[in-house]
Short mmCIF file of C-alpha atoms and ligand atoms in Angstrom, two decimals:
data_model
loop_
_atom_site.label_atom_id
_atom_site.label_comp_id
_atom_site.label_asym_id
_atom_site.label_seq_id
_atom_site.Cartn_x
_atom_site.Cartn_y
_atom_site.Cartn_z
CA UNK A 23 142.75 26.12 48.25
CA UNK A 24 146.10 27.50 46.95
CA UNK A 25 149.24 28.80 48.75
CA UNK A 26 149.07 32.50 49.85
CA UNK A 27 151.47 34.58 48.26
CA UNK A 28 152.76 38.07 49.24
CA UNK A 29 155.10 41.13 47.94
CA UNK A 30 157.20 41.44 50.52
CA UNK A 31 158.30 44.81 51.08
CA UNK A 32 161.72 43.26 52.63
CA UNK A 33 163.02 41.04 50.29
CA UNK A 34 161.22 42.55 46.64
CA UNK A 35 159.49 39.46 45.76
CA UNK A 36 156.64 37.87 45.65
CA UNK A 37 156.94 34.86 48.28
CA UNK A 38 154.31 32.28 49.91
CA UNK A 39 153.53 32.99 53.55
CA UNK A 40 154.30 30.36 56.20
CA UNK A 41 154.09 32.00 59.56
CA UNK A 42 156.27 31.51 62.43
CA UNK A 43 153.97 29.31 64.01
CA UNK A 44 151.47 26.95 62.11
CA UNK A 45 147.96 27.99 62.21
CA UNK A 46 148.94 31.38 64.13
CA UNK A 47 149.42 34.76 62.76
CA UNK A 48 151.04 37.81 64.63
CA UNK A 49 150.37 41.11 62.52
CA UNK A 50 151.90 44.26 63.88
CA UNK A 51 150.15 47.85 62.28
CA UNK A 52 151.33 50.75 62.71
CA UNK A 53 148.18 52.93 64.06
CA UNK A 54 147.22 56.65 63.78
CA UNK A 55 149.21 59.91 65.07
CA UNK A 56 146.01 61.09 67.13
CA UNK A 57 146.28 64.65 66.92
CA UNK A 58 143.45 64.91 64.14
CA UNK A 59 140.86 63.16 62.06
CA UNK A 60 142.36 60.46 60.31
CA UNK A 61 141.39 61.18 56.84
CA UNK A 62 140.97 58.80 54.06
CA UNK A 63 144.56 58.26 52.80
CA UNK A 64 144.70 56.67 56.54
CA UNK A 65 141.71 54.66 56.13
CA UNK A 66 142.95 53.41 52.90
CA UNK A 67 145.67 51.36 55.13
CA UNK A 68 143.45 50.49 57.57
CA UNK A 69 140.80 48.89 55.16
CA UNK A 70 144.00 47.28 54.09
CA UNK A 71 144.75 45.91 57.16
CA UNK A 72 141.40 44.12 57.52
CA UNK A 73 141.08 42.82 54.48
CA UNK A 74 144.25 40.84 55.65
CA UNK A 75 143.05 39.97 58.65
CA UNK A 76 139.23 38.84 57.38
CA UNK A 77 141.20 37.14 55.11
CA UNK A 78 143.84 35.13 57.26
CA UNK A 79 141.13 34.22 59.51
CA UNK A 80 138.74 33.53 56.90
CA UNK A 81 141.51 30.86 56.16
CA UNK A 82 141.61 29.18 59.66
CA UNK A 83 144.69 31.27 61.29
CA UNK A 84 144.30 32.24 64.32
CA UNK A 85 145.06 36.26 64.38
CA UNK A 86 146.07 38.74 66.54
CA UNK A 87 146.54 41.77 65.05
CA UNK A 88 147.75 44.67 66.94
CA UNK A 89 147.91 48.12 66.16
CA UNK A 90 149.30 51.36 68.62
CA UNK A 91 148.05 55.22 68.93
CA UNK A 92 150.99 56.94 68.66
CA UNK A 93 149.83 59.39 71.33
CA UNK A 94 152.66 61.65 71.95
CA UNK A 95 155.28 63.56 69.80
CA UNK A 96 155.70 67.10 68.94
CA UNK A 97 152.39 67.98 67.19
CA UNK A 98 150.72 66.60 70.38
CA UNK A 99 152.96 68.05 73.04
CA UNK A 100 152.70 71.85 71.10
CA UNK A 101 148.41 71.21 70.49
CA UNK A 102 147.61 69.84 74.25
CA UNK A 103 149.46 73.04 75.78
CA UNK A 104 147.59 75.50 73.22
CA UNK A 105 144.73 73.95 74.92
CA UNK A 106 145.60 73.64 78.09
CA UNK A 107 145.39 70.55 78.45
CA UNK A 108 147.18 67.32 79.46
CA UNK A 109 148.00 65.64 76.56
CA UNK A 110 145.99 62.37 76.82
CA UNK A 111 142.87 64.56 77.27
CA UNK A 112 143.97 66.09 74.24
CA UNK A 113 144.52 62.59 72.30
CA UNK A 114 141.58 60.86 74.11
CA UNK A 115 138.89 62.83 71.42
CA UNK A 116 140.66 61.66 68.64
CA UNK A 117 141.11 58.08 69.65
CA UNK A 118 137.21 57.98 70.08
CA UNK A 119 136.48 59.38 67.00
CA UNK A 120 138.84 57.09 64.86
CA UNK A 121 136.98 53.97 66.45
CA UNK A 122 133.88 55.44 65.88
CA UNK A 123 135.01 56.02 62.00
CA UNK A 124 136.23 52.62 62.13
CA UNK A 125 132.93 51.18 62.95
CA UNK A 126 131.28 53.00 60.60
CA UNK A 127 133.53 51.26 57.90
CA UNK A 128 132.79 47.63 59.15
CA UNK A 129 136.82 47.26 60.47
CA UNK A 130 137.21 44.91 63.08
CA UNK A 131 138.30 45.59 66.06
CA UNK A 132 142.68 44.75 66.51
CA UNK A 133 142.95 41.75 69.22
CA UNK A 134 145.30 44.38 71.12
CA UNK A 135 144.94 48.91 70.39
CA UNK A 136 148.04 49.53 72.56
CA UNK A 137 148.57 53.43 73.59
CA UNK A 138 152.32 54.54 73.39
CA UNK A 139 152.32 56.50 76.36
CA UNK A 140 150.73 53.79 78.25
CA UNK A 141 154.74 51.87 77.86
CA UNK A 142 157.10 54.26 78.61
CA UNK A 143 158.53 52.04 80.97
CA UNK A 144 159.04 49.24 78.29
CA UNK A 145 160.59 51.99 75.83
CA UNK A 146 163.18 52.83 78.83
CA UNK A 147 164.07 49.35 79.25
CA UNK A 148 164.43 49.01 75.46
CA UNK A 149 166.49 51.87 74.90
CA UNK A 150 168.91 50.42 78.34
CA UNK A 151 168.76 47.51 76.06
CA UNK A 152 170.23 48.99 73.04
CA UNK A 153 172.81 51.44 75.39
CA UNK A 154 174.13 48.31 76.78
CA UNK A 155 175.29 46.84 73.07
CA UNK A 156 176.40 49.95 72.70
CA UNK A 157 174.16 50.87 69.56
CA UNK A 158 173.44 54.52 71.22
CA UNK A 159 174.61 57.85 72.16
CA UNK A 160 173.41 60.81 74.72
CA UNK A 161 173.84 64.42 73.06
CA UNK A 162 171.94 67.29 75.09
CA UNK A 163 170.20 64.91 77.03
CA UNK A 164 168.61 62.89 74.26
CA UNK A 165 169.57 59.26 73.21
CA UNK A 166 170.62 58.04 69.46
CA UNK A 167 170.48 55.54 67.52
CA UNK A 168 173.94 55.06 66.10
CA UNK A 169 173.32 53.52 62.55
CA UNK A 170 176.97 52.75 61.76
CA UNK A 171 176.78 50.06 64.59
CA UNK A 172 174.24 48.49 62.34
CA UNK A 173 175.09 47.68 58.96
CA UNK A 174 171.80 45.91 57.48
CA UNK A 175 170.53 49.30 57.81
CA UNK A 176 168.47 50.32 54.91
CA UNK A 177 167.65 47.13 53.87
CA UNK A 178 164.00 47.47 53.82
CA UNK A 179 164.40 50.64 51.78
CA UNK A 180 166.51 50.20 49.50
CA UNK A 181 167.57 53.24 49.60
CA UNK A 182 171.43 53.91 49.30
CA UNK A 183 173.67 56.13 51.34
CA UNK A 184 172.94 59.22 49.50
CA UNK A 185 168.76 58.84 49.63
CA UNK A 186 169.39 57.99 53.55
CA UNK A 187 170.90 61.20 53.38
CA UNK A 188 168.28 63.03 52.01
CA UNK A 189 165.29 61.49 53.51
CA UNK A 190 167.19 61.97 56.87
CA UNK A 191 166.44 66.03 56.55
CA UNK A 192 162.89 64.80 56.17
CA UNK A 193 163.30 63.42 59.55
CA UNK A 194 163.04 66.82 60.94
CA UNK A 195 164.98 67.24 64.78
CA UNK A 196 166.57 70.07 65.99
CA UNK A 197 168.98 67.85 68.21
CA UNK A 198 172.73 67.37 67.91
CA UNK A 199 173.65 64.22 65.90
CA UNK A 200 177.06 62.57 65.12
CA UNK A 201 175.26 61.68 61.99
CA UNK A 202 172.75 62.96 60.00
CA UNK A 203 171.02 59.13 59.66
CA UNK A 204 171.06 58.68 63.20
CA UNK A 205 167.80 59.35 64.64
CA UNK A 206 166.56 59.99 68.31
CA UNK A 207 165.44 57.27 70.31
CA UNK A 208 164.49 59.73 73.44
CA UNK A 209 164.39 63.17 72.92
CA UNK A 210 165.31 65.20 75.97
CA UNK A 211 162.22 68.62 76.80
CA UNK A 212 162.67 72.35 75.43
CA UNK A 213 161.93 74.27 77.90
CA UNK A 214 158.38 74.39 79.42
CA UNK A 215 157.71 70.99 77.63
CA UNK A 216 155.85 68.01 79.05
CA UNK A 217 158.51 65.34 79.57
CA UNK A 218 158.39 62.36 81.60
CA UNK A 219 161.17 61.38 84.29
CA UNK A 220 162.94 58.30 83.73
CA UNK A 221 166.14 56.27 84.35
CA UNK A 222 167.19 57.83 80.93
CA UNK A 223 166.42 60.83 82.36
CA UNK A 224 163.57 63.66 81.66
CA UNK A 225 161.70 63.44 78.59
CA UNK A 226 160.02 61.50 75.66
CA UNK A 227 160.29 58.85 73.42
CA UNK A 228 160.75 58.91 69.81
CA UNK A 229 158.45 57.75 67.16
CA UNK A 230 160.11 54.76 66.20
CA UNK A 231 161.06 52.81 69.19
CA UNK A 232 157.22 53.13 70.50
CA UNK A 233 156.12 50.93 67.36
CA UNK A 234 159.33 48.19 68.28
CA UNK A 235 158.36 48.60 71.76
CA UNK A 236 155.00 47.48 71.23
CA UNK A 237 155.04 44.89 68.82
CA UNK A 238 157.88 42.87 70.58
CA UNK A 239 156.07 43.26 73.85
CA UNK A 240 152.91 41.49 72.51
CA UNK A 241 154.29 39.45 69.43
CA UNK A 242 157.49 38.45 70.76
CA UNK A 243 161.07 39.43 69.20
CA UNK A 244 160.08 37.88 65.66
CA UNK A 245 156.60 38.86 64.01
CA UNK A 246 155.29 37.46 61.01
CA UNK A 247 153.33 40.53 59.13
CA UNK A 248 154.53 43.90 60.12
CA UNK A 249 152.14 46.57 57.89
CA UNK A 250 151.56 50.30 57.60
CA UNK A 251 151.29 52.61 54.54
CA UNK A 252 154.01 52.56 51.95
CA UNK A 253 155.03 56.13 53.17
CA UNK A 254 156.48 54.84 56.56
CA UNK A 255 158.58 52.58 54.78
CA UNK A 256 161.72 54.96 55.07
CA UNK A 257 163.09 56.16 57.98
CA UNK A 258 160.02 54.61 60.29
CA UNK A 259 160.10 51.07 59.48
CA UNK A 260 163.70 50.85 58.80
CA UNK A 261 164.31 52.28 62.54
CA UNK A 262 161.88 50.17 63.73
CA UNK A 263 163.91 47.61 62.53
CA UNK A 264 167.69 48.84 63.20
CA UNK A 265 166.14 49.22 66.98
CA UNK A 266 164.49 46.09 67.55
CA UNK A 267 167.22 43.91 65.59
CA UNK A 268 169.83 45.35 67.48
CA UNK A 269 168.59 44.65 70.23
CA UNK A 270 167.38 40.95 70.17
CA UNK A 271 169.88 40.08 67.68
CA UNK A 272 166.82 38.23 66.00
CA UNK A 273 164.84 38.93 62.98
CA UNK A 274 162.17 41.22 63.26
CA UNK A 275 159.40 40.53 60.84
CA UNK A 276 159.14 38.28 58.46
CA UNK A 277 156.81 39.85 55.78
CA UNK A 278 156.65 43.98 55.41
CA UNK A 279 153.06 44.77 53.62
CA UNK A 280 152.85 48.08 52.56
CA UNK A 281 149.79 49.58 51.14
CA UNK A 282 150.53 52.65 48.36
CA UNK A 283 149.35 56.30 48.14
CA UNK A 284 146.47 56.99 48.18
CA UNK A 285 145.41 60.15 45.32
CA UNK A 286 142.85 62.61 45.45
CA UNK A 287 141.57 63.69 41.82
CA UNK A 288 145.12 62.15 40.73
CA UNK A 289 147.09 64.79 43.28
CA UNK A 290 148.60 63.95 46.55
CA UNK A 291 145.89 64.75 49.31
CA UNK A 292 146.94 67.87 51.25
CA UNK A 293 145.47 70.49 53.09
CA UNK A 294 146.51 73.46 50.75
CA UNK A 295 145.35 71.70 47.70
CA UNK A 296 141.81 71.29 49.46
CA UNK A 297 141.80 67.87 48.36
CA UNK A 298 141.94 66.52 52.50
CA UNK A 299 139.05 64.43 53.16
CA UNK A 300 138.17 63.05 56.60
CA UNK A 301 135.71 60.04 57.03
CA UNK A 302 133.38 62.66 58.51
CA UNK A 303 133.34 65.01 55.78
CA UNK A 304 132.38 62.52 52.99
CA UNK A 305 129.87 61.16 55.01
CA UNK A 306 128.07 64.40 55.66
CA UNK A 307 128.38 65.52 51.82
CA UNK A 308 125.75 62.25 51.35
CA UNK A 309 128.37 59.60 50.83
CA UNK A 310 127.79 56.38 51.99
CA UNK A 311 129.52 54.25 54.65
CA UNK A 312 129.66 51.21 52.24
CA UNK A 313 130.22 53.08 49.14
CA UNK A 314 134.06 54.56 51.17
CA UNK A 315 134.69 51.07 52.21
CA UNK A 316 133.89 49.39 48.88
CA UNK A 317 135.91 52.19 47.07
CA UNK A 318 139.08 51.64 50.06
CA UNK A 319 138.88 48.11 49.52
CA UNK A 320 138.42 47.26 45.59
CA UNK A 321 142.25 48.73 44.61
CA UNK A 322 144.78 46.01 45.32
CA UNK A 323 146.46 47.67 48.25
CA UNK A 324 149.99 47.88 46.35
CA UNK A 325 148.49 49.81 43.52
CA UNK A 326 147.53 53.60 43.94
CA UNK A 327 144.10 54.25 44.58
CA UNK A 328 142.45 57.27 42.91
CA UNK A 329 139.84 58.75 44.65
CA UNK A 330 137.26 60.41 42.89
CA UNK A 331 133.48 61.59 43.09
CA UNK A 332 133.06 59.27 40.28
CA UNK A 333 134.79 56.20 41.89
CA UNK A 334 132.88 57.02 44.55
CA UNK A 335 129.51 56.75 42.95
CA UNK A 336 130.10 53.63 41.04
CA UNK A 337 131.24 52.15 44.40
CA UNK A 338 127.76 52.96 45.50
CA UNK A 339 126.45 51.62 42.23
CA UNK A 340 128.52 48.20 42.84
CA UNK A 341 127.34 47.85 46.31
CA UNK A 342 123.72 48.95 45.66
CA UNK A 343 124.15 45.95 42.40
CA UNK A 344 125.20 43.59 45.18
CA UNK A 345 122.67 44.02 47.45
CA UNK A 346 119.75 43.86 45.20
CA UNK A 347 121.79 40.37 43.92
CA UNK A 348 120.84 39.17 47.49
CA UNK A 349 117.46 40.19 47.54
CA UNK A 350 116.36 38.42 44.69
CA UNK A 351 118.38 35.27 46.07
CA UNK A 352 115.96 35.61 49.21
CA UNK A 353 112.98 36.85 47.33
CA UNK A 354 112.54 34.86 44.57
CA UNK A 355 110.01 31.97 43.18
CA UNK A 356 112.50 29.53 41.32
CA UNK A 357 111.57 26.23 39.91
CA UNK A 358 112.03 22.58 41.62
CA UNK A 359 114.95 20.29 39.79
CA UNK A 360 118.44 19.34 40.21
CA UNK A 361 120.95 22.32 40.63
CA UNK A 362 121.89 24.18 37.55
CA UNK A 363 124.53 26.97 38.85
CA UNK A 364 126.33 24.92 41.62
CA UNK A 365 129.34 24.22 39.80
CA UNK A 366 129.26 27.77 38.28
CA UNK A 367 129.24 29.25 42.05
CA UNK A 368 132.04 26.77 43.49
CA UNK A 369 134.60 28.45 40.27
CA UNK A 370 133.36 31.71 41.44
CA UNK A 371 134.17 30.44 44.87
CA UNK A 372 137.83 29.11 43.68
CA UNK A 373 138.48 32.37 41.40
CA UNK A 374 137.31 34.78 44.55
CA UNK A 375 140.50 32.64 46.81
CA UNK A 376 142.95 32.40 44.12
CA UNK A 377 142.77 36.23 43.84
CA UNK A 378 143.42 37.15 47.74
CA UNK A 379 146.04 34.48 47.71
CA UNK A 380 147.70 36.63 45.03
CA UNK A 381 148.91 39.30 47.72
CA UNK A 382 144.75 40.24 48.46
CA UNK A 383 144.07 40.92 45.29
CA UNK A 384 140.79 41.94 45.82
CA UNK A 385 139.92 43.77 42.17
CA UNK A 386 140.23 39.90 40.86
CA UNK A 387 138.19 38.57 43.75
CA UNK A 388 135.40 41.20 43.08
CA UNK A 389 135.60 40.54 39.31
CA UNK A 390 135.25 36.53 40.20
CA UNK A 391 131.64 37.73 42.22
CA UNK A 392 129.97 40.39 39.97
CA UNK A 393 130.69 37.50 37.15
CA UNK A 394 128.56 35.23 39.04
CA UNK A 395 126.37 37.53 40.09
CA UNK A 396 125.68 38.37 35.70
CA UNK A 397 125.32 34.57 35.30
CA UNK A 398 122.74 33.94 37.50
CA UNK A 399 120.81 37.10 37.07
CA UNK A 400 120.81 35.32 33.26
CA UNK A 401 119.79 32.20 34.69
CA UNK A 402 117.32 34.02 36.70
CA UNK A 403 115.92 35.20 33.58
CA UNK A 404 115.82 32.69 31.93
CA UNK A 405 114.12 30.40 34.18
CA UNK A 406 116.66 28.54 34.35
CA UNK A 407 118.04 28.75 38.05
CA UNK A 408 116.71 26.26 40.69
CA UNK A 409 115.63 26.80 44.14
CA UNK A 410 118.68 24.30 44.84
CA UNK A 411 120.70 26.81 43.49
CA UNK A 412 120.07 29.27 46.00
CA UNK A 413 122.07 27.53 49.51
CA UNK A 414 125.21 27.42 47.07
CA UNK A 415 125.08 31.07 45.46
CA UNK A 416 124.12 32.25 48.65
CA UNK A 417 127.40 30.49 50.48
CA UNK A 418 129.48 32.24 47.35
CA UNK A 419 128.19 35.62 48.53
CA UNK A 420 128.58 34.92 52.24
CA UNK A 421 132.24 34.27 51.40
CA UNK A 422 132.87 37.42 49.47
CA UNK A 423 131.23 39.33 52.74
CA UNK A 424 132.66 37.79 55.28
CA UNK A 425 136.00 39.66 53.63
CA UNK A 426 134.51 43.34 51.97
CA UNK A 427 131.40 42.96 54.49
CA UNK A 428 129.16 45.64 52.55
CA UNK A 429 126.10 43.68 51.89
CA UNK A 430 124.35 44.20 55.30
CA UNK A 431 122.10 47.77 54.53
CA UNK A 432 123.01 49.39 57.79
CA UNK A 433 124.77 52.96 56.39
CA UNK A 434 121.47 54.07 57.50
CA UNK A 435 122.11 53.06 61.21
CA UNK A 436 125.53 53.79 60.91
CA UNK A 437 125.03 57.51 59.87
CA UNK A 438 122.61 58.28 63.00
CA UNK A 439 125.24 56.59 64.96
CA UNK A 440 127.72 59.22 63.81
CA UNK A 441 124.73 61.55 64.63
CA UNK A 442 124.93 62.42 60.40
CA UNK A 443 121.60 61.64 58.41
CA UNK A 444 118.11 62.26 58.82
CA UNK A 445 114.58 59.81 58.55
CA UNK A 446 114.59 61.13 54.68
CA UNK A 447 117.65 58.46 53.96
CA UNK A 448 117.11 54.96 52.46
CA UNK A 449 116.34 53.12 55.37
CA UNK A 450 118.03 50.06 56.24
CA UNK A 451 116.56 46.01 56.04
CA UNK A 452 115.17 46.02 58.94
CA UNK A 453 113.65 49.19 59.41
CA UNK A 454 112.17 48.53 55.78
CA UNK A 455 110.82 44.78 57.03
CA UNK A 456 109.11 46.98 60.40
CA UNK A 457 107.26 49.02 57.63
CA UNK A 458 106.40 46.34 55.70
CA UNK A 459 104.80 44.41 58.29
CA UNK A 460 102.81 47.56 59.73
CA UNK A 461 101.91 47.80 56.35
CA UNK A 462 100.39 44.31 56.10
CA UNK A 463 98.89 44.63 59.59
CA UNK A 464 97.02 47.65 57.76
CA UNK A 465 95.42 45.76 54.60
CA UNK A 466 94.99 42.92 56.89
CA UNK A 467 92.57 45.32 59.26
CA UNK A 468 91.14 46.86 55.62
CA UNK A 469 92.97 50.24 56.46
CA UNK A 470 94.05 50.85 52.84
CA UNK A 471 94.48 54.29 53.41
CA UNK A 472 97.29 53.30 56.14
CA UNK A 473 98.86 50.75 54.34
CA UNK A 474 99.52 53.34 51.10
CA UNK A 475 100.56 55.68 53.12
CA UNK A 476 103.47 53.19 54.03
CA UNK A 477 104.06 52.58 50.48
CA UNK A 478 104.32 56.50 49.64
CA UNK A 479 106.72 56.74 52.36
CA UNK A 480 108.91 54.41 51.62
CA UNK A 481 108.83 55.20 47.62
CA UNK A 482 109.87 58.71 48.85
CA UNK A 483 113.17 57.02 50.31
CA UNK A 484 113.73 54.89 47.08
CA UNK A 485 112.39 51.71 47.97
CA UNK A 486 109.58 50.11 45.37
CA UNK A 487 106.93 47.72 46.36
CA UNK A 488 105.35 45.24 44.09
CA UNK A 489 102.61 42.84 45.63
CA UNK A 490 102.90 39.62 44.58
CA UNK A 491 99.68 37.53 43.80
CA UNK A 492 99.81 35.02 46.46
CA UNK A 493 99.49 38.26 48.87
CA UNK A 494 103.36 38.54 49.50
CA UNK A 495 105.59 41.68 48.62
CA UNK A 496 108.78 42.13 46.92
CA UNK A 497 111.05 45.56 47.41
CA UNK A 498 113.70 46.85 46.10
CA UNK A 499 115.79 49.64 45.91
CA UNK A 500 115.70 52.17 43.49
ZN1 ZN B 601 154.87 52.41 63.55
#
């Protein structure tokens, strides 16, 4: 297998990872703002992030990936007291229903989910830290960030003094600065405001120094992948970094991933344009669980990903082509004789790898397994594939899934789970290979009235029958 390669954010090119540490990886992602749904410009950067981490592992590192819930800041503060209710009450319905949505899309659980306000302590000491070296100010009770004391700043970026400038009143605080770059590291209550007391006295952190908090805490000063969505490139990420540096005096991370926009009929999803999708909603307008995470995961995360009713079929089109790949692997009658396809499904094998080396390229890693998955079909056809042809297609597949995992048929399961979807849905492998065997418990006791009953049921839900002549059965979808 090749070197893996990666656009890194920080430095503008293309360069070959070598973590910190051989054979370990420590990835840092920046988690969701739980004050709402994520939607699926979020889940676009989360599929993202477990691709890489599938991926890594798939490659013998040993991960740990750790992502926060930013679980306090304004939004929060303002909704919990509308409701009347402390705020991690208020955040503690959103965190369960982003791991439920995350489930749903086959992520794996991070090694660490780490709650901001669960290390306010280590945010205090932090911010000591950085007061100390003299890299802050007080103003109104709130602490700074002085920027000028840090002159890397806006490396990440790129940005130069004047786009600082502007994205800075993007940055929206209401709080006296010396600078209009320098950005609050603890932000001192408005009146009636939840705040916590500290040795910094009353109040809460900012945004920024939770995420340094956090991943120095569990990763140590110096990370090797630090990730998050391409919009939280400028002024998050380059805080993060002023902040952390700063303070340890050491690099921060290594390699910046960022994934790209993510477009919604080729505009920028927003709620007035009524182009804001949650996981939720797509799922109860009939869209599949696999079809989303297909879609999420076939873009190369640096390119913008278009969403669209029409990508989002021929997701489900790709997947559905996939799976019914797999079922004639298990299901068919090939001939005896030496191996025709294995050297055809170790290039597919070699062409899937050398496109995630190339900064997860996954489009070329998907293109590498639908072309295998033509050949053999041909081969299939032909009468020309062998039944010692199956272990070693079979192992090609099982690679490509153990990264976009969307073979298993469980969006059945997965939607009652959610408590979406009714019994009139394509059911699911194994609910299909229950019917099937009531089914042939039914001929077998001559109840042929039972056993087409099955078969009209089940051809109601798009799944065909077709006896074979040795008194098996083959399905498939529709
Ligand atoms: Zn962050």
């Amino acid at each position: 297998m090749g070197e893996i390669i990666f656009q890194n954010t920080l430095t503008g090119r293309k360069e070959p990872f070598v973590p910190l540490r051989p054979g370990e990886v420590g990835i840092y992602a920046c988690g969701p703002t739980v004050y709402d749904f994520a939607h699926i410009g979020n889940f676009r950067t989360f599929v993202f992030n477990d691709i890489l981490r599938r991926f890594l592992r798939s490659r013998g590192f040993k991960v740990t990936q750790v992502m926060n819930f930013t679980d306090v800041d304004d939004r929060i503060i303002a909704n919990a007291a509308a409701a009347g209710v402390g705020i991690r009450e208020y955040t503690a319905k959103y965190i369960q229903a982003f791991l439920a949505d995350r489930r749903t899309l086959n992520l794996e659980e991070p090694d660490k989910m780490v709650r901001a306000t669960d290390h306010i302590e280590d945010m205090v000491a932090l911010i000591e830290r950085l007061t100390s070296r003299h890299h802050t100010y007080a103003s109104d009770g709130s602490t700074y960030f002085r920027i000028s004391t840090f002159p890397p700043y806006g490396r990440l970026s790129k940005l130069d003094a004047s786009g600082i400038q502007a994205g800075a009143r993007v940055d929206v605080d209401r709080y006296e600065k010396s600078d209009a770059r320098d950005f609050a590291l603890w932000k001192a209550p408005k009146p009636g405001e939840f705040f916590w007391e500290t040795r910094i006295g009353p109040g809460r952190p900012g945004w920024h120094v939770e995420c340094s908090t956090m991943a120095m805490k569990y990763l140590g000063d110096t990370l090797d992948i630090h990730t998050g969505g391409v919009d939280l490139t400028f002024p998050h990420h380059e805080n993060e970094i002023a902040q952390s540096e700063a303070a340890t005096g050491r690099p921060f991370a290594r390699y910046w991933l960022h994934s790209e926009f993510l477009l919604v009929d080729s505009e920028k999803m927003s709620k007035s344009l009524g182009n804001f999708h949650t996981l939720r909603e797509l799922l109860q307008q009939g869209h599949k669980p696999s079809s989303l995470r297909f879609l999420l995961a076939s873009v190369p995360y640096r390119r913008q990903l278009n969403f669209t009713e029409d990508g989002l079929r021929q997701a489900a089109g790709s997947v559905e082509r996939l799976r019914n790949f797999a079922l004639r692997l298990r299901q068919g009658k090939f001939a005896d004789g030496p191996p025709a396809m294995k050297e055809r499904a170790a290039q597919a094998v070699a062409e899937f790898e050398a496109g995630l080396e190339d900064d997860l390229n996954t489009a070329r890693a998907l293109a590498a397994i639908f072309d295998l998955a033509r050949d053999v079909h041909t081969a299939m056809d032909r009468g020309e594939f062998r039944w010692s042809d199956v272990a070693p297609v079979t192992a090609a597949l099982e690679k490509f899934d153990a990264i976009f995992a969307v073979l298993t048929d469980d969006d059945a399961e997965k939607l009652r789970a959610m408590g979406l979807g009714g019994a009139d849905r394509a059911p699911g492998d194994a609910e299909i290979e229950e019917l099937l065997a009531a089914r042939q418990a039914a001929r077998q006791g001559r109840d042929f009235a039972a056993a087409d009953r099955i078969r009209r049921q089940l051809a109601d839900r798009g799944i065909v029958l077709e006896d074979t002549r040795g008194g098996g059965v083959h399905w498939k979808r529709k």
